[in-house]
Tab-separated table of C-alpha atoms and ligand atoms in Angstrom:
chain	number	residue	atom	x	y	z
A	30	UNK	CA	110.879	99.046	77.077
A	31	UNK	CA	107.352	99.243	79.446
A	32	UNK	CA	104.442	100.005	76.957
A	33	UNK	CA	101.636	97.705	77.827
A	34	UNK	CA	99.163	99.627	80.028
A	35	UNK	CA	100.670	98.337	83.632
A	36	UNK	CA	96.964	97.643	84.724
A	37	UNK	CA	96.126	95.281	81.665
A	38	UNK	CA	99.519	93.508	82.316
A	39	UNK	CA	98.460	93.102	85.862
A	40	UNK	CA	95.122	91.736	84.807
A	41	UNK	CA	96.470	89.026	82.085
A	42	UNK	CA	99.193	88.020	84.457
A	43	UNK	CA	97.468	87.571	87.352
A	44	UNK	CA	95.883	84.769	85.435
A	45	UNK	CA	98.654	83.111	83.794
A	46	UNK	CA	101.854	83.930	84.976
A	47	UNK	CA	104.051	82.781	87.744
A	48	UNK	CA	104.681	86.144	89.305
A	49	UNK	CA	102.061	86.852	92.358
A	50	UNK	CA	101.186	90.046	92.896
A	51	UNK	CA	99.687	91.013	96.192
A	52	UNK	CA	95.758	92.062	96.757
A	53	UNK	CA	96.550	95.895	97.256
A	54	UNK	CA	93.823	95.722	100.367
A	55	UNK	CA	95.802	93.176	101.621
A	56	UNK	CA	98.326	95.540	103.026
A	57	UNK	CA	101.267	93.946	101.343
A	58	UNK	CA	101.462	90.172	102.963
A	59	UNK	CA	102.719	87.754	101.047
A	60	UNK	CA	100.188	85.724	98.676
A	61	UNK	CA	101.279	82.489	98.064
A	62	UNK	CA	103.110	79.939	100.086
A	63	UNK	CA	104.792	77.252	97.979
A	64	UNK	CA	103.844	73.838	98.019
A	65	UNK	CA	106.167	72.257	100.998
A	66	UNK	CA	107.321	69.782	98.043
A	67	UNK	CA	108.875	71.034	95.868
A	68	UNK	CA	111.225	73.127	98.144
A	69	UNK	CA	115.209	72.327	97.807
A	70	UNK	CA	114.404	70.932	94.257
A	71	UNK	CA	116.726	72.866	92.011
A	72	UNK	CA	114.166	73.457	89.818
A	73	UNK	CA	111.885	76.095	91.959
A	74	UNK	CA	113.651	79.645	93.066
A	75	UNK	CA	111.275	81.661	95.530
A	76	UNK	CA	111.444	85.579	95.767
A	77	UNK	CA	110.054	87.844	98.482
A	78	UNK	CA	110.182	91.300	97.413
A	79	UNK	CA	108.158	94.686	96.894
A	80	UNK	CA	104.731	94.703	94.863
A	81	UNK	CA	105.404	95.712	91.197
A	82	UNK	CA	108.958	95.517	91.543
A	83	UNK	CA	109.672	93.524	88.512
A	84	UNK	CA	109.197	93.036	84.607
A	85	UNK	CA	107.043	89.617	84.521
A	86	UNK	CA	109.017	88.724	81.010
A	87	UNK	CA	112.155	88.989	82.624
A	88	UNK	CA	111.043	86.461	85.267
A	89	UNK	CA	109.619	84.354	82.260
A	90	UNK	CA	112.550	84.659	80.028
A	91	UNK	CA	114.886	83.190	83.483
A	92	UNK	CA	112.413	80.602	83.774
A	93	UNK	CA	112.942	79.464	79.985
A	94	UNK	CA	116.938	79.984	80.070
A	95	UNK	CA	117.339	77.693	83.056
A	96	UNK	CA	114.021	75.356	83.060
A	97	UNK	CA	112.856	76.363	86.402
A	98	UNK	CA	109.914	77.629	87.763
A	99	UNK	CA	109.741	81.396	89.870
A	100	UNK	CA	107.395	82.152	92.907
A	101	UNK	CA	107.540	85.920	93.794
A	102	UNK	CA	105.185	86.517	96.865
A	103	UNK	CA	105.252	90.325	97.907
A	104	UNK	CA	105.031	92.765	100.693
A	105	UNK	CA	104.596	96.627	101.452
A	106	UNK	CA	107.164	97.344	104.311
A	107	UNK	CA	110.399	96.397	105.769
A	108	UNK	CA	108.361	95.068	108.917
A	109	UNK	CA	105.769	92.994	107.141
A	110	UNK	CA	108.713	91.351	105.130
A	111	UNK	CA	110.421	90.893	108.508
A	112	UNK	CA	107.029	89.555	110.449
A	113	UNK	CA	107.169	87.285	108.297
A	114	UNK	CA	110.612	85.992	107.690
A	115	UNK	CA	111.358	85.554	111.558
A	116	UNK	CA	108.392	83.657	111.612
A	117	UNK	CA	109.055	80.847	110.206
A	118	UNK	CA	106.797	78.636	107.862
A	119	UNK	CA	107.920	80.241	104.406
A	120	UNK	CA	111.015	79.348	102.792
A	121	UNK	CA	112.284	82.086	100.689
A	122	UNK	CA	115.578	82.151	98.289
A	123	UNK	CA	115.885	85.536	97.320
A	124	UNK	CA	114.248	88.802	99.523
A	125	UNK	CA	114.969	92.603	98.398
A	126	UNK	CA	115.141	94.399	102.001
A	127	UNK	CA	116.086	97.921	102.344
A	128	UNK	CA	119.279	99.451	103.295
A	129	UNK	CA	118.571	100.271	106.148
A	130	UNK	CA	117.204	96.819	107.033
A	131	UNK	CA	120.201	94.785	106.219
A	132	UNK	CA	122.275	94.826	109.643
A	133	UNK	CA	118.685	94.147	111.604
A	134	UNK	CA	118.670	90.567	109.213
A	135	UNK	CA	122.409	89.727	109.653
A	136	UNK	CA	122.250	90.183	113.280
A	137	UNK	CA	118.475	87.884	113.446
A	138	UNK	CA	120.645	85.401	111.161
A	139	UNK	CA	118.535	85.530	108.433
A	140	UNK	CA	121.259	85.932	105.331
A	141	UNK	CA	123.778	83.943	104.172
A	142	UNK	CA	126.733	85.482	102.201
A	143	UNK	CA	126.018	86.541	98.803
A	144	UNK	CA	129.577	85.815	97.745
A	145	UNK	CA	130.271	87.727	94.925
A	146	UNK	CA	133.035	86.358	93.685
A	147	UNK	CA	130.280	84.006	92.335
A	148	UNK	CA	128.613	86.224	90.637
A	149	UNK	CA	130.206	86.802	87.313
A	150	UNK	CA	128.138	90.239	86.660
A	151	UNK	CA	128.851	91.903	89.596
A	152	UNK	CA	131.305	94.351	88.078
A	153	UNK	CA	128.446	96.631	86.166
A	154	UNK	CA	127.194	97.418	89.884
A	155	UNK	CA	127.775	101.332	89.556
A	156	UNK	CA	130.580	102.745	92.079
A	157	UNK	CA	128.304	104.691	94.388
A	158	UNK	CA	126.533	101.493	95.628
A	159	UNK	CA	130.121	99.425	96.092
A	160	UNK	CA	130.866	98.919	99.655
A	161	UNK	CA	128.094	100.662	101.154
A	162	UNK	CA	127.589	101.851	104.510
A	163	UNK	CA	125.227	98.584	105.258
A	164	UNK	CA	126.830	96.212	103.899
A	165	UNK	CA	130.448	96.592	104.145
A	166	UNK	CA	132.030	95.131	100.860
A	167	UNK	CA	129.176	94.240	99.739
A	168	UNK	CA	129.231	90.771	101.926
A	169	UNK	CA	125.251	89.943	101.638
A	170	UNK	CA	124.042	92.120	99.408
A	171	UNK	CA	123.581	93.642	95.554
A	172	UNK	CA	122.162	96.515	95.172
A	173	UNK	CA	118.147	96.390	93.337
A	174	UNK	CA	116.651	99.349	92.416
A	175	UNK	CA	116.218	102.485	94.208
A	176	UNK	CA	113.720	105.647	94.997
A	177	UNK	CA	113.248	108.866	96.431
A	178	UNK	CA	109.753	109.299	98.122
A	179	UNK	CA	107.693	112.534	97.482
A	180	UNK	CA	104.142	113.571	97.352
A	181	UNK	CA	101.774	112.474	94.470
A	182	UNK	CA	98.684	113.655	92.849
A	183	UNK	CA	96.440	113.909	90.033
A	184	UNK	CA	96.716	116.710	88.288
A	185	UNK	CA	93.101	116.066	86.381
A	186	UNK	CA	91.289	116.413	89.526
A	187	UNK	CA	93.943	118.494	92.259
A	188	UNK	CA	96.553	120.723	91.424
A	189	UNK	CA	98.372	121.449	94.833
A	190	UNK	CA	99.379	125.268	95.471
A	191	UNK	CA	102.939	124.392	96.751
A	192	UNK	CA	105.421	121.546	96.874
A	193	UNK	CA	105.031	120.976	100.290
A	194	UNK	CA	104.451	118.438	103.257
A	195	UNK	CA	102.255	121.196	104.361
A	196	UNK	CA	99.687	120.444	102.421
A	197	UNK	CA	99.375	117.177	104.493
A	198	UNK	CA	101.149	118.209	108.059
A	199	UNK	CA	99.968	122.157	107.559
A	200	UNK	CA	96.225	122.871	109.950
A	201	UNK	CA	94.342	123.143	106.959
A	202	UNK	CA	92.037	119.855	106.234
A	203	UNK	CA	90.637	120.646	102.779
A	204	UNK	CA	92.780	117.684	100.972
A	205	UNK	CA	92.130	114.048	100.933
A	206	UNK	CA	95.544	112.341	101.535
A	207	UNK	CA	96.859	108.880	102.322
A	208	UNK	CA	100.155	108.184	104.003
A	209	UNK	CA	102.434	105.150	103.334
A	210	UNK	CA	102.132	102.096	105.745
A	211	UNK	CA	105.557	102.368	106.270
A	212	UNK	CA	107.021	103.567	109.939
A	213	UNK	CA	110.375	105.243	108.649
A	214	UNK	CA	108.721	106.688	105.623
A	215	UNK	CA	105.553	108.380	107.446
A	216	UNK	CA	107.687	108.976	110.771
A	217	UNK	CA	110.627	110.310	108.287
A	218	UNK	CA	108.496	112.960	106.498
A	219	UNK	CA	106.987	114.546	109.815
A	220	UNK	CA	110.822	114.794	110.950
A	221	UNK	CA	111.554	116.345	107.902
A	222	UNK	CA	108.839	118.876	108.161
A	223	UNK	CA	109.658	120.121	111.226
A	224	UNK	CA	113.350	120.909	109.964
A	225	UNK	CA	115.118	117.879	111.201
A	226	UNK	CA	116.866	114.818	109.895
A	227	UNK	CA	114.829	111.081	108.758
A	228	UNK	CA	116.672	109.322	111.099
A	229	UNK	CA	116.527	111.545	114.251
A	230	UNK	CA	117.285	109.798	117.780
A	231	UNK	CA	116.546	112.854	119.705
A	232	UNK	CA	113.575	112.374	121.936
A	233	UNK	CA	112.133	115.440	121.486
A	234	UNK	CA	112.312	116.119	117.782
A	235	UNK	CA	110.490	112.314	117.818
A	236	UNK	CA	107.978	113.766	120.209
A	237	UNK	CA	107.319	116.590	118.577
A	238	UNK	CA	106.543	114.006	115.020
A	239	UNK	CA	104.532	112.012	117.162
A	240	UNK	CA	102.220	114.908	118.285
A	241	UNK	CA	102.040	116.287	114.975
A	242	UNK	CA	101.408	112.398	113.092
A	243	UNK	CA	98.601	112.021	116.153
A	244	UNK	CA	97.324	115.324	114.429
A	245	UNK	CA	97.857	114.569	111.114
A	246	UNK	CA	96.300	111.149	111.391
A	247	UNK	CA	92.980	112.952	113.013
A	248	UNK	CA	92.325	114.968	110.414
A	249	UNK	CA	89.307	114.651	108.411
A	250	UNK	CA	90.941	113.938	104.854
A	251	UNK	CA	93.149	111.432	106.187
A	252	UNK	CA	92.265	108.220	104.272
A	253	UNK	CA	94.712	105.771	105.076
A	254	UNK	CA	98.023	103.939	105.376
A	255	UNK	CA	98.785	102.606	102.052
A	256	UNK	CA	101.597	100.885	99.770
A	257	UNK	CA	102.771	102.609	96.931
A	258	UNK	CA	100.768	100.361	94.081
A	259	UNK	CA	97.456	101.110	96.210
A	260	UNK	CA	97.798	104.624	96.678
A	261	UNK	CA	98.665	104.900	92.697
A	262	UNK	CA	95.315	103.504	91.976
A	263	UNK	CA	93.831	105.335	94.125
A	264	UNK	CA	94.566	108.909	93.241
A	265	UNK	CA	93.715	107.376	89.272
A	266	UNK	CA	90.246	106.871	90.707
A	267	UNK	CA	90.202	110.049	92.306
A	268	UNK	CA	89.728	108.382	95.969
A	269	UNK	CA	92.346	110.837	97.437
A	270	UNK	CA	93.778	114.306	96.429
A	271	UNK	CA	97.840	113.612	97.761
A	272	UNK	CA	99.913	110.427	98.590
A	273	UNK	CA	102.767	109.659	100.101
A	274	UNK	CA	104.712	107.558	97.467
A	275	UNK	CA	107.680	105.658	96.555
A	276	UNK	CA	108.359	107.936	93.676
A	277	UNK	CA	108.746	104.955	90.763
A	278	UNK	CA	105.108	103.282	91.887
A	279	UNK	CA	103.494	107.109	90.897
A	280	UNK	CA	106.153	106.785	87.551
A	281	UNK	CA	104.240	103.246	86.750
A	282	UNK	CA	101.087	105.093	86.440
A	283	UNK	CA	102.613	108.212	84.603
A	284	UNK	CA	104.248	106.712	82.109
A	285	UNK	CA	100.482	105.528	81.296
A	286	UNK	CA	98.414	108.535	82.105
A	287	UNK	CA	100.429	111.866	82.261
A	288	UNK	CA	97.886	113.235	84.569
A	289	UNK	CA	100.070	111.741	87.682
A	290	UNK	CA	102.838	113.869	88.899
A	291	UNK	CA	104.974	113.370	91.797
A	292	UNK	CA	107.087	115.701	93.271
A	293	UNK	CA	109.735	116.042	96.282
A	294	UNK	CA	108.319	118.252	98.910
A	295	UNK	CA	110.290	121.326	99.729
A	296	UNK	CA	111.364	120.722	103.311
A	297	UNK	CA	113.555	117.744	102.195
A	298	UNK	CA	112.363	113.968	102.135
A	299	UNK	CA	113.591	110.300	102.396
A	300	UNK	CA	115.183	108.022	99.679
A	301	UNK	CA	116.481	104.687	100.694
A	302	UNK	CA	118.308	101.241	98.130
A	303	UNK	CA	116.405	97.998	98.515
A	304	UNK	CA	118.710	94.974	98.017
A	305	UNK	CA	118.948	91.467	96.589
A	306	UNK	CA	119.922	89.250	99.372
A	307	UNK	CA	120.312	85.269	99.765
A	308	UNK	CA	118.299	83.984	102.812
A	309	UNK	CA	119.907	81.825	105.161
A	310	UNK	CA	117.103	79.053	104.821
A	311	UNK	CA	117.395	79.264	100.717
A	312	UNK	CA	116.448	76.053	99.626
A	313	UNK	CA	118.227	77.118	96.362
A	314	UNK	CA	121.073	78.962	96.992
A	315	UNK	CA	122.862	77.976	93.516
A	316	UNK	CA	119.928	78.811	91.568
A	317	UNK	CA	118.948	82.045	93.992
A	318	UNK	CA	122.818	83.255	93.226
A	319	UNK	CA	122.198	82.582	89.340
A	320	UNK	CA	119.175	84.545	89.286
A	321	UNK	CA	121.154	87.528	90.841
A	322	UNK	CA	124.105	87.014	88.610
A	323	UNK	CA	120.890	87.053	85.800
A	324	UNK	CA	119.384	90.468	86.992
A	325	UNK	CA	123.132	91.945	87.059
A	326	UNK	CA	123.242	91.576	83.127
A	327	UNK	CA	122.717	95.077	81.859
A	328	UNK	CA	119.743	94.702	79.414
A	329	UNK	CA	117.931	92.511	82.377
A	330	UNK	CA	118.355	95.154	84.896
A	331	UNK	CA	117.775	98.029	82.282
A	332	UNK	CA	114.441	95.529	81.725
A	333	UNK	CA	113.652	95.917	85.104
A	334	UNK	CA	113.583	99.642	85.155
A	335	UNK	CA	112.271	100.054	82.261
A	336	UNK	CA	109.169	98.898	83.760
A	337	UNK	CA	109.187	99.355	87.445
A	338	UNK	CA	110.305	103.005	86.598
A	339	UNK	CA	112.740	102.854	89.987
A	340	UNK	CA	116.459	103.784	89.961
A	341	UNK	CA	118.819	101.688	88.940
A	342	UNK	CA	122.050	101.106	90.290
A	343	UNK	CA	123.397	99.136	87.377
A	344	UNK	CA	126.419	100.859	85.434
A	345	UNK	CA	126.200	99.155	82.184
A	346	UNK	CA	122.290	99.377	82.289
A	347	UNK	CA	122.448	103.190	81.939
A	348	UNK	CA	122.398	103.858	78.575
A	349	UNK	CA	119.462	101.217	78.283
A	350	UNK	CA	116.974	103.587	80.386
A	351	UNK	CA	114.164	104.712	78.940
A	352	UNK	CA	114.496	108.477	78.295
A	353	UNK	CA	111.310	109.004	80.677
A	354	UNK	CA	112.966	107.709	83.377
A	355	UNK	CA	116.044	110.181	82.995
A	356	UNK	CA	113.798	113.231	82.576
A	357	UNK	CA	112.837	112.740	86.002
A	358	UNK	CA	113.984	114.954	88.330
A	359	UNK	CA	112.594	113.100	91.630
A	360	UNK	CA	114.166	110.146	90.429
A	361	UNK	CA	117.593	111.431	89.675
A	362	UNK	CA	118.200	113.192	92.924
A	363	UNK	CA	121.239	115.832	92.473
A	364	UNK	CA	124.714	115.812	94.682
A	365	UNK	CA	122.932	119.309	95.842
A	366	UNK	CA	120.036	117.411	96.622
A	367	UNK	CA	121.801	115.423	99.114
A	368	UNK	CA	124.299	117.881	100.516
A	369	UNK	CA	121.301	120.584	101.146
A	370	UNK	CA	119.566	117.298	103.027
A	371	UNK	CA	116.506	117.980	100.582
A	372	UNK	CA	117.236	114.047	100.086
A	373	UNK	CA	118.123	111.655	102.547
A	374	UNK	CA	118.762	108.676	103.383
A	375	UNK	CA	117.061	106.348	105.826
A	376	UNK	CA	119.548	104.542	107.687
A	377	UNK	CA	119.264	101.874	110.509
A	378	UNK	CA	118.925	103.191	113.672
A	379	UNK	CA	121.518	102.989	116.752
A	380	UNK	CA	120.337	99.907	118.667
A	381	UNK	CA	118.894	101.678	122.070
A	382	UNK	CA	116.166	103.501	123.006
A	383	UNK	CA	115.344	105.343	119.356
A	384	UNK	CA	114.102	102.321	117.815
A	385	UNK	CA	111.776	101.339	120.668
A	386	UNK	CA	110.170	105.283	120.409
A	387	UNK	CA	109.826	104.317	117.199
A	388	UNK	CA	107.942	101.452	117.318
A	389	UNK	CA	105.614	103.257	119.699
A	390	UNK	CA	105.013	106.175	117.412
A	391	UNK	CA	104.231	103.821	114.906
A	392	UNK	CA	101.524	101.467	116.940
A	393	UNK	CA	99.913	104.245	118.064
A	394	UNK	CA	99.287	105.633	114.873
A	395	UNK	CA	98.528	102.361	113.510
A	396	UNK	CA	95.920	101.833	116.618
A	397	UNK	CA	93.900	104.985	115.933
B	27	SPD	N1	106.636	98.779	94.767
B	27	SPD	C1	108.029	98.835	95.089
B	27	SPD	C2	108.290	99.513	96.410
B	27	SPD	C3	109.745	99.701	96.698
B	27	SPD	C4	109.955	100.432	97.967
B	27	SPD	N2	111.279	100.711	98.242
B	27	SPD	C5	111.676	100.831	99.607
B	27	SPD	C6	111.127	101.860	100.472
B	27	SPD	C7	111.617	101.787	101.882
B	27	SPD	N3	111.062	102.684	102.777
């Protein structure tokens, strides 16, 4: 169980540890590229995933168990963790894309199988994430950890009137807000305030978010496009009144200072599973499959939650969750949660037209 204030772990392990964490101002690109030499050794396993995504002592206890050494370099978004892998130059083993992610990397050839049949734990993955949608029996991918995303404040210096996107998307400006630097996210929750669905293809419901994000992104209390760590910290130093969050990086900070709440905005908002996949250029894929087989054991993956506060989509984990986590109600969305579409989730978009609109949306917002 997570105890150790999560900012003085940060600040011992930066120092010593093999995790990397990414410079929140750094907008979530990776940190460290590994030295070209000791790639395909056996001995080194490389990770790409999501700041703050994982218990160091889990990644130190692998390291002991098999003699090897781990690398985790992180990003913020789908895109940056895309930008990056198409590009060449690092070699990764292990990334943890998104759901709705997973078809763009098959199709760019950027996963091998995971083959399960290799992975000895595989049976404690919970029935709900078995054959999913994305991944049709479950060829490249095991499900990670997941989160709905909601609206986050603290409640020492802002108490919001309502539980709504209004607050942010409404024509009042009183409230200093940031918005995630993530295109499906920040395009999602405009779509959902206006009344329609997260992954909308129509043109004008996508108009009508763009023309209200162009808005929103004018306004005077607009601070920013931030990942979930940096908008965490800043809301503890009272930088902004709201944010936009990936509802376990605001838990990280509660379960230290109850003055953080988070909560799902009326009108309905996004929630998407982020996955363990092997990459096609793995220079490890043995030790990159025993790693997942490793986070598959139920006290490892109840480890993981425990301290990243996310979901967790482990079966045999769930009696290991910390109580906290399972009080939360915007972490534990309900089958009326979904069915209503107060939760939903972000899926990939038809290849056409959609995706292009919402690339633009997204530049333009980014080019202010
Ligand atoms: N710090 C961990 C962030 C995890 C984010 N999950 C995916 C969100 C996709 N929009």
């Amino acid at each position: 169980m997570r105890r150790a204030g999560w900012l003085l772990a940060g600040l011992l392990l930066a120092g010593c540890h093999r995790v990397e964490r990414a410079d929140p101002a750094s907008e979530g690109n990776g940190t460290t590229t590994p030295p070209p030499s000791s790639q395909g050794d056996g001995r080194t396993l490389r990770i790409f995933m999501w700041s703050d995504y994982i218990d160091p002592q889990v990644v130190k206890d692998f390291e002991k168990r098999e003699g090897v050494r781990v690398v985790i370099d992180t990003f913020e978004s789908n895109e940056n963790m895309l930008a990056k892998l198409q590009g060449g130059g690092a070699s990764y083993d292990l990334a943890t894309p998104s759901n709705y992610v997973v078809q763009t990397m098959v199709r760019a050839q950027l996963l091998q199988p995971m083959d399960k049949a290799k992975l000895s734990h595989f049976g404690n993955v919970a029935a709900g994430f078995l054959n999913p949608n994305f991944d049709p029996g479950n060829t490249y991918t095991v499900p990670y950890q997941f989160a709905a995303t909601g609206l986050a404040y603290n409640s020492g210096r802002y108490v919001p009137p309502e539980e709504s996107w209004r607050l942010i998307f409404g024509p009042e400006d009183r409230v200093r807000f940031a918005l995630l630097d993530d295109p499906r996210e920040v395009i999602g929750a405009a779509l959902k305030y206006l009344g329609h669905s997260v992954n909308s293809t129509d043109v004008e419901e996508l108009r009508a978010a763009r023309d209200l994000l162009r808005r929103t992104v004018r306004k005077r209390g607009f601070e920013s496009f931030s990942g979930g760590p940096e908008t965490r910290n800043k809301l503890l130093a009272g930088q902004i009144d709201l944010g936009q969050i990936y509802v376990g990086d605001l838990l990280q900070g509660a379960a230290e200072d109850r003055r953080l709440k988070v909560f799902l905005p009326r009108e309905g908002t996004t929630i998407s599973t982020d996955t363990l996949v092997l990459l096609r250029g793995s220079p490890n894929p043995a030790l990159a499959r025993r790693f997942v087989n490793y986070v598959l054991e139920p006290q490892v993956s109840a480890a993981i939650s425990n301290y990243t506060y996310y979901g967790n989509p482990n079966r045999a984990a769930q009696p290991l969750l910390d109580p906290f986590l399972r009080a939360q109600k915007a972490f534990n969305p309900s089958a009326e949660d979904f069915s209503s579409g107060r939760v939903e989730f972000i899926n990939e978009l038809p290849r056409g037209a959609a995706p292009r609109l919402y690339d633009r949306i997204w530049t333009e917002l980014k080019s202010r």
